[in-house]
CSV table of C-alpha atoms in Angstrom, one decimal:
chain,number,residue,atom,x,y,z
W,1,MET,CA,83.5,53.1,-76.7
W,2,LYS,CA,82.0,49.7,-76.0
W,3,VAL,CA,80.7,48.9,-72.5
W,4,THR,CA,80.3,45.3,-71.5
W,5,ARG,CA,76.8,44.5,-70.0
W,6,ARG,CA,77.1,43.3,-66.4
W,7,ARG,CA,73.9,41.3,-66.3
W,8,ALA,CA,75.0,39.5,-63.2
W,9,LEU,CA,74.6,42.7,-61.2
W,10,PHE,CA,70.8,42.7,-61.7
W,11,TYR,CA,69.8,39.0,-61.5
W,12,GLN,CA,71.3,35.6,-60.6
W,13,ARG,CA,71.7,33.0,-63.2
W,14,ARG,CA,69.3,30.1,-62.7
W,15,SER,CA,70.8,26.8,-61.9
W,16,SER,CA,69.1,23.4,-61.5
W,17,ASN,CA,68.8,21.8,-58.0
W,18,LEU,CA,68.8,18.0,-58.0
W,19,TYR,CA,67.3,17.7,-54.5
W,20,ARG,CA,64.5,20.1,-55.2
W,21,LEU,CA,63.6,18.2,-58.4
W,22,PHE,CA,63.7,14.9,-56.6
W,23,PHE,CA,61.3,16.1,-53.8
W,24,LEU,CA,59.0,17.7,-56.4
W,25,ALA,CA,58.8,14.4,-58.4
W,26,MET,CA,58.1,12.5,-55.2
W,27,PHE,CA,55.3,14.9,-54.3
W,28,ILE,CA,53.7,14.5,-57.7
W,29,LEU,CA,53.9,10.7,-57.5
W,30,ALA,CA,52.4,10.8,-53.9
W,31,GLY,CA,49.5,13.1,-55.1
W,32,SER,CA,48.8,10.8,-58.0
W,33,TRP,CA,48.7,7.8,-55.8
W,34,LEU,CA,46.4,9.5,-53.3
W,35,ILE,CA,44.0,10.6,-56.1
W,36,PHE,CA,43.9,7.0,-57.4
W,37,GLN,CA,43.2,5.6,-53.9
W,38,LEU,CA,40.3,8.0,-53.3
W,39,ARG,CA,38.8,7.4,-56.8
W,40,THR,CA,38.9,3.7,-56.5
W,41,LYS,CA,37.4,3.9,-52.9
W,42,GLN,CA,40.4,2.1,-51.5
W,43,MET,CA,40.9,4.9,-49.0
W,44,PRO,CA,37.9,6.7,-47.3
W,45,ASN,CA,37.6,10.4,-48.0
W,46,PRO,CA,38.1,12.3,-44.7
W,47,PHE,CA,35.7,15.0,-45.9
W,48,ASP,CA,32.8,12.5,-46.6
W,49,PRO,CA,30.0,12.5,-43.9
W,50,THR,CA,29.8,9.4,-41.8
W,51,PRO,CA,27.0,7.1,-42.8
W,52,THR,CA,25.4,7.1,-39.3
W,53,SER,CA,26.0,9.4,-36.4
W,54,THR,CA,27.6,7.7,-33.4
W,55,ARG,CA,25.7,8.3,-30.1
W,56,LEU,CA,27.4,8.5,-26.8
W,57,ALA,CA,26.7,5.9,-24.2
W,58,SER,CA,25.5,8.6,-21.8
W,59,SER,CA,22.9,9.6,-24.4
W,60,TRP,CA,21.5,6.1,-24.5
W,61,VAL,CA,21.5,6.0,-20.7
W,62,LEU,CA,19.4,9.2,-20.5
W,63,GLU,CA,17.0,7.7,-23.0
W,64,GLY,CA,16.7,4.6,-20.9
W,65,GLN,CA,16.1,6.5,-17.7
W,66,ALA,CA,13.4,8.6,-19.4
W,67,SER,CA,11.7,5.4,-20.8
W,68,PHE,CA,11.7,3.7,-17.4
W,69,GLU,CA,10.2,6.8,-15.8
W,70,ALA,CA,7.5,6.8,-18.5
W,71,GLY,CA,6.8,3.2,-17.7
W,72,ASP,CA,7.9,1.9,-21.1
W,73,LEU,CA,10.2,-0.9,-19.8
W,74,PRO,CA,10.8,-2.6,-23.2
W,75,ALA,CA,12.1,0.8,-24.6
W,76,ALA,CA,14.2,1.3,-21.5
W,77,ILE,CA,15.8,-2.1,-21.9
W,78,SER,CA,16.5,-1.4,-25.6
W,79,ALA,CA,18.2,1.9,-24.7
W,80,TYR,CA,20.4,0.4,-22.0
W,81,GLN,CA,21.4,-2.4,-24.3
W,82,GLU,CA,22.6,0.1,-26.9
W,83,ALA,CA,24.5,2.0,-24.1
W,84,ALA,CA,26.2,-1.3,-23.2
W,85,LYS,CA,27.3,-1.8,-26.8
W,86,VAL,CA,28.9,1.6,-27.0
W,87,ASP,CA,30.5,1.3,-23.5
W,88,PRO,CA,30.6,-2.3,-22.3
W,89,ASN,CA,32.6,-1.2,-19.2
W,90,ASN,CA,29.9,1.0,-17.8
W,91,ALA,CA,29.0,-1.0,-14.6
W,92,GLU,CA,26.3,1.4,-13.5
W,93,GLY,CA,24.5,1.2,-16.8
W,94,LEU,CA,24.8,-2.6,-16.9
W,95,ALA,CA,23.4,-2.9,-13.3
W,96,GLU,CA,20.5,-0.6,-14.2
W,97,LEU,CA,19.8,-2.7,-17.3
W,98,ALA,CA,19.6,-5.8,-15.0
W,99,ARG,CA,17.3,-4.1,-12.6
W,100,ILE,CA,14.8,-3.0,-15.3
W,101,GLN,CA,15.0,-6.5,-17.0
W,102,ALA,CA,14.0,-8.0,-13.6
W,103,TYR,CA,11.1,-5.6,-13.2
W,104,SER,CA,9.9,-6.2,-16.7
W,105,SER,CA,9.5,-9.9,-16.0
W,106,ARG,CA,6.4,-8.9,-14.0
W,107,LEU,CA,4.8,-7.9,-17.4
W,108,LEU,CA,5.3,-11.5,-18.8
W,109,SER,CA,2.4,-13.9,-18.2
W,110,ASN,CA,4.0,-17.3,-18.7
W,111,ASP,CA,6.8,-18.9,-16.8
W,112,THR,CA,9.0,-19.7,-19.9
W,113,ASP,CA,9.2,-16.1,-21.0
W,114,ARG,CA,9.6,-14.9,-17.4
W,115,LEU,CA,12.5,-17.2,-16.7
W,116,ALA,CA,14.2,-16.2,-20.0
W,117,ARG,CA,13.9,-12.5,-19.0
W,118,LEU,CA,15.3,-13.1,-15.5
W,119,ILE,CA,18.2,-15.1,-16.9
W,120,GLU,CA,19.0,-12.1,-19.2
W,121,ALA,CA,18.8,-9.9,-16.1
W,122,GLN,CA,21.2,-12.1,-14.3
W,123,GLN,CA,23.7,-12.0,-17.2
W,124,SER,CA,23.6,-8.2,-17.2
W,125,ALA,CA,24.2,-8.2,-13.4
W,126,ASP,CA,27.1,-10.6,-13.8
W,127,GLN,CA,28.7,-8.4,-16.5
W,128,ALA,CA,28.3,-5.4,-14.2
W,129,LYS,CA,30.0,-7.2,-11.3
W,130,ALA,CA,32.8,-8.3,-13.6
W,131,VAL,CA,33.5,-4.6,-14.4
W,132,ALA,CA,33.0,-3.3,-10.8
W,133,PRO,CA,33.3,-6.2,-8.3
W,134,ASP,CA,33.5,-3.8,-5.3
W,135,ASP,CA,30.6,-1.5,-6.2
W,136,SER,CA,27.8,-1.6,-3.5
W,137,ASN,CA,25.0,-0.7,-5.9
W,138,VAL,CA,26.1,-3.3,-8.5
W,139,LEU,CA,26.2,-6.0,-5.9
W,140,ALA,CA,22.8,-4.9,-4.4
W,141,ILE,CA,21.1,-5.1,-7.8
W,142,ARG,CA,22.7,-8.5,-8.5
W,143,ALA,CA,21.3,-9.7,-5.2
W,144,PHE,CA,17.9,-8.5,-6.2
W,145,VAL,CA,18.1,-10.2,-9.6
W,146,LEU,CA,19.2,-13.5,-8.0
W,147,ASP,CA,16.4,-13.3,-5.5
W,148,TRP,CA,13.8,-12.9,-8.2
W,149,ASN,CA,15.4,-15.8,-10.1
W,150,ALA,CA,14.9,-17.9,-6.9
W,151,ASP,CA,11.3,-18.8,-7.8
W,152,PRO,CA,10.5,-22.5,-7.0
W,153,ASN,CA,7.9,-22.5,-9.7
W,154,LEU,CA,10.6,-21.9,-12.3
W,155,ASP,CA,12.8,-24.9,-11.2
W,156,ALA,CA,11.1,-27.3,-13.6
W,157,LEU,CA,12.0,-25.1,-16.6
W,158,ARG,CA,15.7,-24.5,-15.7
W,159,THR,CA,18.4,-26.2,-17.8
W,160,ASP,CA,21.5,-24.9,-15.9
W,161,GLY,CA,21.0,-27.3,-12.9
W,162,LYS,CA,20.5,-24.4,-10.5
W,163,THR,CA,17.6,-24.5,-8.0
W,164,ALA,CA,15.7,-21.8,-6.2
W,165,ALA,CA,17.3,-22.9,-2.9
W,166,GLN,CA,20.8,-22.3,-4.3
W,167,LEU,CA,19.9,-19.0,-5.9
W,168,ILE,CA,18.4,-17.5,-2.7
W,169,ILE,CA,21.6,-18.4,-0.8
W,170,GLN,CA,23.7,-16.6,-3.4
W,171,ALA,CA,21.4,-13.6,-3.2
W,172,ASP,CA,21.7,-13.5,0.5
W,173,GLN,CA,25.5,-13.5,0.3
W,174,GLU,CA,25.6,-10.9,-2.4
W,175,ALA,CA,23.4,-8.5,-0.4
W,176,LEU,CA,25.5,-8.9,2.7
W,177,GLN,CA,28.6,-8.1,0.7
W,178,ALA,CA,26.9,-5.0,-0.7
W,179,ILE,CA,26.1,-3.8,2.8
W,180,GLN,CA,29.6,-4.5,4.0
W,181,LEU,CA,30.9,-2.2,1.2
W,182,ASP,CA,28.4,0.5,2.1
W,183,GLY,CA,26.3,0.2,5.2
W,184,LYS,CA,24.3,3.3,4.3
W,185,ASN,CA,23.3,2.2,0.9
W,186,PRO,CA,19.4,2.2,1.0
W,187,LEU,CA,19.2,0.0,-2.1
W,188,ALA,CA,21.4,-2.7,-0.6
W,189,LEU,CA,19.4,-2.6,2.7
W,190,ALA,CA,16.1,-2.8,0.9
W,191,PHE,CA,17.0,-5.6,-1.4
W,192,TYR,CA,18.4,-7.6,1.5
W,193,ALA,CA,15.1,-7.0,3.4
W,194,GLU,CA,13.3,-8.5,0.4
W,195,ILE,CA,15.5,-11.5,0.4
W,196,LEU,CA,14.9,-12.0,4.1
W,197,VAL,CA,11.1,-11.9,3.5
W,198,ASP,CA,11.5,-14.6,0.9
W,199,GLU,CA,13.5,-16.6,3.5
W,200,LEU,CA,10.6,-16.0,6.0
W,201,LYS,CA,12.8,-14.0,8.3
W,202,TRP,CA,10.4,-11.2,9.0
W,203,THR,CA,12.1,-9.7,12.1
W,204,GLN,CA,15.4,-9.4,10.3
W,205,ALA,CA,13.7,-8.0,7.2
W,206,GLU,CA,12.1,-5.2,9.3
W,207,GLN,CA,15.5,-4.4,10.9
W,208,ASN,CA,16.9,-3.7,7.4
W,209,ILE,CA,14.0,-2.0,5.6
W,210,LEU,CA,13.3,0.6,8.3
W,211,PRO,CA,16.9,2.1,8.0
W,212,ALA,CA,16.5,1.9,4.2
W,213,LEU,CA,13.4,4.1,4.5
W,214,GLN,CA,15.3,6.7,6.5
W,215,LEU,CA,18.3,6.7,4.2
W,216,GLY,CA,16.4,6.6,0.9
W,217,PRO,CA,12.9,8.0,1.2
W,218,GLN,CA,13.0,9.1,-2.4
W,219,VAL,CA,13.9,5.7,-3.8
W,220,MET,CA,11.0,3.8,-5.4
W,221,ASP,CA,12.5,0.4,-4.7
W,222,VAL,CA,12.7,1.1,-1.0
W,223,HIS,CA,8.9,1.8,-0.8
W,224,ARG,CA,8.1,-1.2,-3.0
W,225,VAL,CA,10.1,-3.6,-0.8
W,226,TYR,CA,8.5,-2.1,2.4
W,227,ALA,CA,5.1,-2.6,0.8
W,228,TYR,CA,6.1,-6.2,0.0
W,229,TYR,CA,7.2,-6.8,3.6
W,230,LEU,CA,3.9,-5.4,5.0
W,231,GLU,CA,1.9,-7.5,2.5
W,232,SER,CA,3.7,-10.6,3.6
W,233,ILE,CA,2.7,-10.1,7.2
W,234,LYS,CA,-0.9,-9.3,6.1
W,235,TYR,CA,-0.8,-5.6,6.9
W,236,ARG,CA,-2.6,-4.9,3.6
W,237,ASN,CA,-3.8,-1.4,4.2
W,238,GLN,CA,-0.3,-0.2,5.1
W,239,ALA,CA,1.1,-2.1,2.1
W,240,ILE,CA,-1.3,-0.2,-0.2
W,241,GLU,CA,-0.1,3.1,1.3
W,242,GLU,CA,3.5,2.1,0.6
W,243,TYR,CA,2.8,1.0,-3.0
W,244,GLN,CA,1.2,4.4,-3.4
W,245,GLN,CA,4.3,6.1,-2.1
W,246,ALA,CA,6.3,4.2,-4.7
W,247,LEU,CA,3.9,5.4,-7.3
W,248,ALA,CA,4.3,9.0,-6.2
W,249,ILE,CA,8.0,8.6,-7.1
W,250,ASN,CA,7.3,6.8,-10.4
W,251,PRO,CA,3.6,7.0,-11.4
W,252,ASN,CA,3.9,5.0,-14.6
W,253,LEU,CA,4.9,1.5,-13.4
W,254,THR,CA,2.0,-0.8,-14.1
W,255,PHE,CA,3.2,-3.6,-11.8
W,256,LEU,CA,2.8,-1.3,-8.9
W,257,TYR,CA,-0.9,-0.7,-9.8
W,258,ILE,CA,-1.4,-4.4,-10.1
W,259,SER,CA,0.2,-5.0,-6.6
W,260,ILE,CA,-2.2,-2.4,-5.2
W,261,GLY,CA,-5.1,-4.2,-6.8
W,262,HIS,CA,-4.0,-7.6,-5.4
W,263,ASN,CA,-4.1,-6.2,-1.9
W,264,TYR,CA,-7.6,-4.6,-2.3
W,265,ARG,CA,-8.8,-7.9,-3.7
W,266,ALA,CA,-7.4,-9.8,-0.7
W,267,LEU,CA,-9.0,-7.3,1.7
W,268,ALA,CA,-12.3,-7.9,-0.1
W,269,LEU,CA,-12.0,-11.6,0.2
W,270,SER,CA,-11.6,-11.4,3.9
W,271,SER,CA,-14.4,-8.9,4.4
W,272,PRO,CA,-18.1,-9.9,5.0
W,273,PRO,CA,-20.5,-9.5,2.1
W,274,GLY,CA,-21.9,-6.0,1.9
W,275,ALA,CA,-21.1,-2.4,0.8
W,276,GLN,CA,-17.6,-2.4,2.1
W,277,GLN,CA,-16.6,-5.6,0.3
W,278,THR,CA,-18.1,-4.2,-3.0
W,279,GLU,CA,-16.1,-1.0,-2.6
W,280,LEU,CA,-12.9,-2.9,-2.0
W,281,TYR,CA,-13.6,-5.0,-5.2
W,282,ASN,CA,-14.2,-1.8,-7.1
W,283,GLN,CA,-11.0,-0.3,-5.9
W,284,ALA,CA,-9.1,-3.4,-7.0
W,285,LEU,CA,-10.8,-3.2,-10.5
W,286,GLU,CA,-9.9,0.5,-10.8
W,287,SER,CA,-6.3,-0.1,-10.0
W,288,TYR,CA,-6.1,-2.9,-12.6
W,289,ALA,CA,-7.9,-0.6,-15.1
W,290,LYS,CA,-5.2,2.1,-14.6
W,291,ALA,CA,-2.5,-0.4,-15.5
W,292,ALA,CA,-4.4,-1.5,-18.6
W,293,ARG,CA,-4.9,2.2,-19.7
W,294,LEU,CA,-1.2,2.9,-19.2
W,295,ASN,CA,-0.4,-0.1,-21.4
W,296,ILE,CA,-2.8,1.1,-24.1
W,297,GLN,CA,-1.2,4.6,-24.1
W,298,LYS,CA,2.3,3.1,-24.5
W,299,GLN,CA,1.1,0.4,-26.9
W,300,ILE,CA,2.4,-2.4,-24.7
W,301,SER,CA,0.7,-5.8,-25.1
W,302,ASP,CA,0.6,-7.0,-21.5
W,303,PRO,CA,-2.3,-9.4,-20.6
W,304,SER,CA,-1.7,-9.2,-16.8
W,305,PRO,CA,-4.1,-6.4,-16.0
W,306,TYR,CA,-7.0,-8.1,-17.9
W,307,LEU,CA,-6.1,-11.4,-16.2
W,308,ALA,CA,-6.2,-9.7,-12.8
W,309,ILE,CA,-9.6,-8.1,-13.7
W,310,ALA,CA,-10.9,-11.6,-14.7
W,311,LYS,CA,-9.8,-13.1,-11.4
W,312,THR,CA,-11.5,-10.3,-9.5
W,313,TYR,CA,-14.8,-10.8,-11.3
W,314,ALA,CA,-14.6,-14.5,-10.8
W,315,GLN,CA,-14.0,-13.9,-7.1
W,316,MET,CA,-17.1,-11.8,-7.1
W,317,GLY,CA,-19.1,-14.6,-8.8
W,318,GLU,CA,-19.5,-12.8,-12.1
W,319,PHE,CA,-18.1,-15.5,-14.3
W,320,PHE,CA,-19.4,-14.3,-17.6
W,321,THR,CA,-17.6,-10.9,-17.2
W,322,ALA,CA,-14.5,-12.8,-15.8
W,323,ALA,CA,-14.4,-15.0,-18.9
W,324,LEU,CA,-14.6,-12.0,-21.3
W,325,ASN,CA,-11.6,-10.4,-19.6
W,326,ALA,CA,-9.6,-13.7,-19.6
W,327,GLN,CA,-10.4,-13.9,-23.4
W,328,LYS,CA,-9.1,-10.4,-23.8
W,329,ALA,CA,-5.9,-11.4,-22.1
W,330,ILE,CA,-5.5,-14.4,-24.4
W,331,GLN,CA,-6.1,-12.1,-27.4
W,332,LEU,CA,-2.9,-10.2,-26.3
W,333,ASP,CA,-0.9,-13.4,-25.9
W,334,PRO,CA,-2.7,-16.1,-27.9
W,335,ALA,CA,0.0,-18.8,-27.6
W,336,ASN,CA,0.2,-18.7,-23.8
W,337,ALA,CA,-1.0,-22.0,-22.4
W,338,ASP,CA,-1.1,-20.7,-18.8
W,339,LEU,CA,-3.8,-18.2,-19.8
W,340,TYR,CA,-6.0,-21.1,-21.2
W,341,GLY,CA,-5.6,-22.9,-17.9
W,342,GLN,CA,-6.8,-19.8,-16.0
W,343,LEU,CA,-9.7,-19.4,-18.5
W,344,GLY,CA,-10.6,-23.0,-18.0
W,345,ASP,CA,-10.7,-22.5,-14.2
W,346,ILE,CA,-13.1,-19.6,-14.7
W,347,TYR,CA,-15.3,-21.7,-17.0
W,348,LYS,CA,-15.3,-24.5,-14.4
W,349,ARG,CA,-16.3,-22.3,-11.6
W,350,GLY,CA,-19.0,-20.8,-13.7
W,351,ARG,CA,-20.2,-24.4,-14.4
W,352,ASN,CA,-19.5,-24.1,-18.1
W,353,PHE,CA,-18.0,-27.6,-18.0
W,354,GLU,CA,-17.9,-28.4,-21.7
W,355,THR,CA,-15.9,-25.4,-22.7
W,356,ALA,CA,-13.8,-25.8,-19.5
W,357,ILE,CA,-12.7,-29.2,-20.8
W,358,VAL,CA,-11.4,-27.7,-24.1
W,359,ALA,CA,-9.6,-24.8,-22.4
W,360,LEU,CA,-8.0,-27.0,-19.8
W,361,LYS,CA,-6.9,-29.5,-22.4
W,362,CYS,CA,-5.1,-26.7,-24.2
W,363,ALA,CA,-3.1,-26.0,-21.0
W,364,VAL,CA,-2.5,-29.6,-20.0
W,365,ARG,CA,-2.2,-31.5,-23.2
W,366,GLY,CA,-1.9,-28.8,-25.8
W,367,CYS,CA,-4.5,-28.2,-28.6
W,368,THR,CA,-5.0,-27.4,-32.2
W,369,ALA,CA,-5.7,-23.9,-33.6
W,370,ASP,CA,-9.4,-24.8,-34.0
W,371,GLU,CA,-9.6,-26.0,-30.4
W,372,SER,CA,-8.0,-22.8,-29.2
W,373,CYS,CA,-10.8,-20.9,-30.8
W,374,ILE,CA,-13.4,-23.1,-29.2
W,375,ALA,CA,-11.8,-22.5,-25.8
W,376,ARG,CA,-12.0,-18.8,-26.4
W,377,ASN,CA,-15.7,-19.0,-27.3
W,378,GLY,CA,-14.8,-18.0,-30.9
W,379,CYS,CA,-11.8,-16.2,-32.3
W,380,PRO,CA,-12.2,-12.6,-33.6
W,381,ALA,CA,-12.5,-12.0,-37.4
W,382,GLY,CA,-9.2,-12.5,-39.1
W,383,ASP,CA,-7.8,-14.7,-36.3
W,384,SER,CA,-7.7,-18.4,-37.2
W,385,GLY,CA,-6.5,-19.5,-33.8
W,386,THR,CA,-3.2,-20.7,-32.5
W,387,ALA,CA,-1.9,-24.1,-31.8
W,388,ILE,CA,-1.0,-24.4,-28.1
W,389,GLN,CA,1.9,-26.2,-26.6
W,390,PRO,CA,1.2,-27.9,-23.2
W,391,LEU,CA,2.6,-26.6,-20.0
W,392,LEU,CA,5.2,-28.5,-18.1
W,393,LEU,CA,4.0,-30.0,-14.8
W,394,ASN,CA,5.0,-27.7,-11.9
W,395,PRO,CA,3.3,-26.5,-8.7
W,396,VAL,CA,1.2,-24.0,-10.6
W,397,SER,CA,0.2,-26.1,-13.6
W,398,ALA,CA,-0.5,-29.1,-11.3
W,399,TYR,CA,-3.9,-27.4,-10.5
W,400,TYR,CA,-4.8,-27.2,-14.1
W,401,TYR,CA,-4.1,-31.0,-14.4
W,402,LEU,CA,-6.3,-31.5,-11.3
W,403,ASP,CA,-9.1,-29.3,-12.7
W,404,TYR,CA,-8.9,-31.0,-16.1
W,405,GLY,CA,-9.1,-34.5,-14.6
W,406,SER,CA,-11.9,-33.5,-12.2
W,407,VAL,CA,-14.1,-32.0,-14.9
W,408,LEU,CA,-13.6,-35.1,-17.1
W,409,SER,CA,-14.5,-37.4,-14.3
W,410,ALA,CA,-17.8,-35.4,-13.8
W,411,TRP,CA,-18.9,-36.8,-17.2
W,412,PRO,CA,-18.1,-40.5,-16.6
W,413,ASP,CA,-20.5,-41.7,-19.2
W,414,THR,CA,-18.9,-39.8,-22.1
W,415,PRO,CA,-16.7,-42.2,-24.0
W,416,GLY,CA,-13.0,-41.6,-23.5
W,417,TYR,CA,-13.4,-39.0,-20.7
W,418,CYS,CA,-12.7,-41.4,-17.8
W,419,THR,CA,-9.7,-42.9,-19.6
W,420,GLU,CA,-8.2,-39.4,-20.0
W,421,ALA,CA,-9.1,-38.5,-16.4
W,422,LEU,CA,-7.4,-41.6,-15.0
W,423,ASP,CA,-4.2,-40.8,-16.9
W,424,VAL,CA,-4.1,-37.1,-16.0
W,425,LEU,CA,-5.0,-37.5,-12.3
W,426,THR,CA,-2.5,-40.4,-11.9
W,427,ILE,CA,0.3,-38.2,-13.3
W,428,VAL,CA,-0.4,-35.3,-11.0
W,429,ARG,CA,-1.0,-37.5,-8.0
W,430,ASN,CA,2.3,-39.3,-8.5
W,431,ALA,CA,4.1,-36.1,-9.0
W,432,TYR,CA,2.9,-34.5,-5.7
W,433,PRO,CA,2.2,-37.4,-3.3
W,434,ASP,CA,2.8,-35.1,-0.3
W,435,ALA,CA,0.4,-32.3,-1.4
W,436,GLN,CA,-2.7,-33.3,0.6
W,437,ASP,CA,-5.2,-31.1,-1.4
W,438,ILE,CA,-3.9,-32.5,-4.7
W,439,VAL,CA,-4.0,-36.1,-3.5
W,440,ARG,CA,-7.5,-35.7,-1.9
W,441,ASN,CA,-9.1,-34.2,-5.0
W,442,ALA,CA,-7.3,-36.5,-7.4
W,443,ASP,CA,-8.5,-39.5,-5.5
W,444,VAL,CA,-12.1,-38.4,-5.9
W,445,GLY,CA,-11.9,-38.3,-9.6
W,446,LEU,CA,-9.9,-41.5,-9.7
W,447,SER,CA,-12.5,-43.3,-7.7
W,448,ILE,CA,-15.4,-42.2,-9.9
W,449,CYS,CA,-13.7,-43.2,-13.1
W,450,SER,CA,-12.3,-46.4,-11.8
W,451,ASN,CA,-15.8,-47.5,-10.7
W,452,THR,CA,-17.2,-46.4,-14.1
W,453,ILE,CA,-14.7,-48.2,-16.2
W,454,ALA,CA,-15.1,-51.4,-14.0
W,455,ALA,CA,-18.9,-51.2,-14.5
W,456,TYR,CA,-18.6,-51.0,-18.3
W,457,THR,CA,-16.0,-53.8,-18.4
W,458,PRO,CA,-17.7,-57.3,-18.6
W,459,THR,CA,-16.5,-59.8,-16.0
W,460,PRO,CA,-15.0,-62.8,-17.7
W,461,THR,CA,-16.5,-66.2,-16.8
W,462,PRO,CA,-13.9,-68.3,-15.1
W,463,LEU,CA,-12.9,-71.5,-16.9
W,464,PRO,CA,-13.3,-74.9,-15.0
W,465,LEU,CA,-10.2,-76.4,-13.6
W,466,SER,CA,-8.8,-79.3,-15.7
W,467,THR,CA,-9.0,-82.8,-14.1
W,468,GLY,CA,-6.9,-84.5,-16.7
W,469,THR,CA,-9.9,-86.5,-18.0
W,470,PRO,CA,-11.1,-85.8,-21.5
W,471,ALA,CA,-14.4,-83.9,-21.5
W,472,ARG,CA,-17.4,-86.1,-22.4
W,473,THR,CA,-19.4,-85.1,-25.4
W,474,PRO,CA,-22.8,-84.1,-24.2
W,475,THR,CA,-25.8,-86.2,-25.4
W,476,PRO,CA,-28.1,-84.3,-27.6
W,477,LEU,CA,-31.7,-84.0,-26.6
W,478,SER,CA,-34.0,-86.2,-28.5
W,479,THR,CA,-36.4,-84.5,-30.8
W,480,PRO,CA,-40.0,-85.2,-29.8
W,481,THR,CA,-42.0,-87.3,-32.2
W,482,PRO,CA,-44.9,-85.4,-33.6
């Protein structure tokens, strides 16, 4: 008997599915396309590591805070600028950047660089305000930056048409708005007090800084501004104490040590000669030396401590040591014409007139690289000198013009000196006709050189007046007969 196999009972006959085949073909094509894209680098591999790790803005901010506390202001500025790139809408970070940029301007020893840094600070403050126009801290810091920009000595360098008088008004208005937003903001009260001091409104300044001290005893800026207020009213011992309070909060800020040194030096100047005066000078020098040591530790090229030391020794009458420190300052910033002006002043006061003329010429007229080395009493090995661009005439450089002309006029017999003196002294006298000390001293040099030039200039013989009659030929004398 034959039994038919019933295969269908054990398995199902395979049958093709067009939809499944279609999707399978599409999958193969998509995979091939993806492999081609990855191999030809037209599509990034999601499993490849990123070329550089991306830091959060908060990480940069923490680095900036640490650098500021360490006294490394250039590094703090760099960190906050990176934070701003990652998060340009962080108003607090932008405001802090502006604050540090303004403070760092104290480390710059010439007006051009100082103005450039303050303009950068103002731009950062403007960005912060654009992000957070109603933030009291942001407006307070912007007021502070505007106030530091309002330096009359910088007006001659400005190219934006603004003046110190206009900027101080803006600063005043900004600080008032910050206080209106938060009347208990110690930073707003302190910076408004600083603006009021600059406006010579000492009573109102005191009314704002005292509440700021109660509200923010832990804020460095508050103690700094209170010290500045005390300094402005000649309470120098109390000012030193407040600067020291600021240093207790942040012990690595070199400009605070320099401010302390300035007050010790002012106290010494007003003290009678003796042991007390010597001690005050020594305290000033030690404060400046601390600033210099901090800069060395942090590898910061800041000539200001050495310049302050030079001025102190000059005030003490030790002009040789003063000149050595001024030369050290120039070594750190060799293209700074203002430093040559200050070195020239030290030479002049030390009666080193010949070298004073060269140094002051670098500041007033500019000089060659070789002349800059002569002014520095010789450049170090490997330093061939630096060509110096002259300073613009402003209320500070005017005294370098005056010194230069005065020293030249002290050598009236040297060819060319009086001609140069007359030119320089006339320029500065015409620029500041209402400054009595400038006019008085310029007139002395002008008088000396005018008389000298007149003495060396032969007086022409006046020609006889013509009568209209032809001149008669004179009869020659007869020769005696031998």
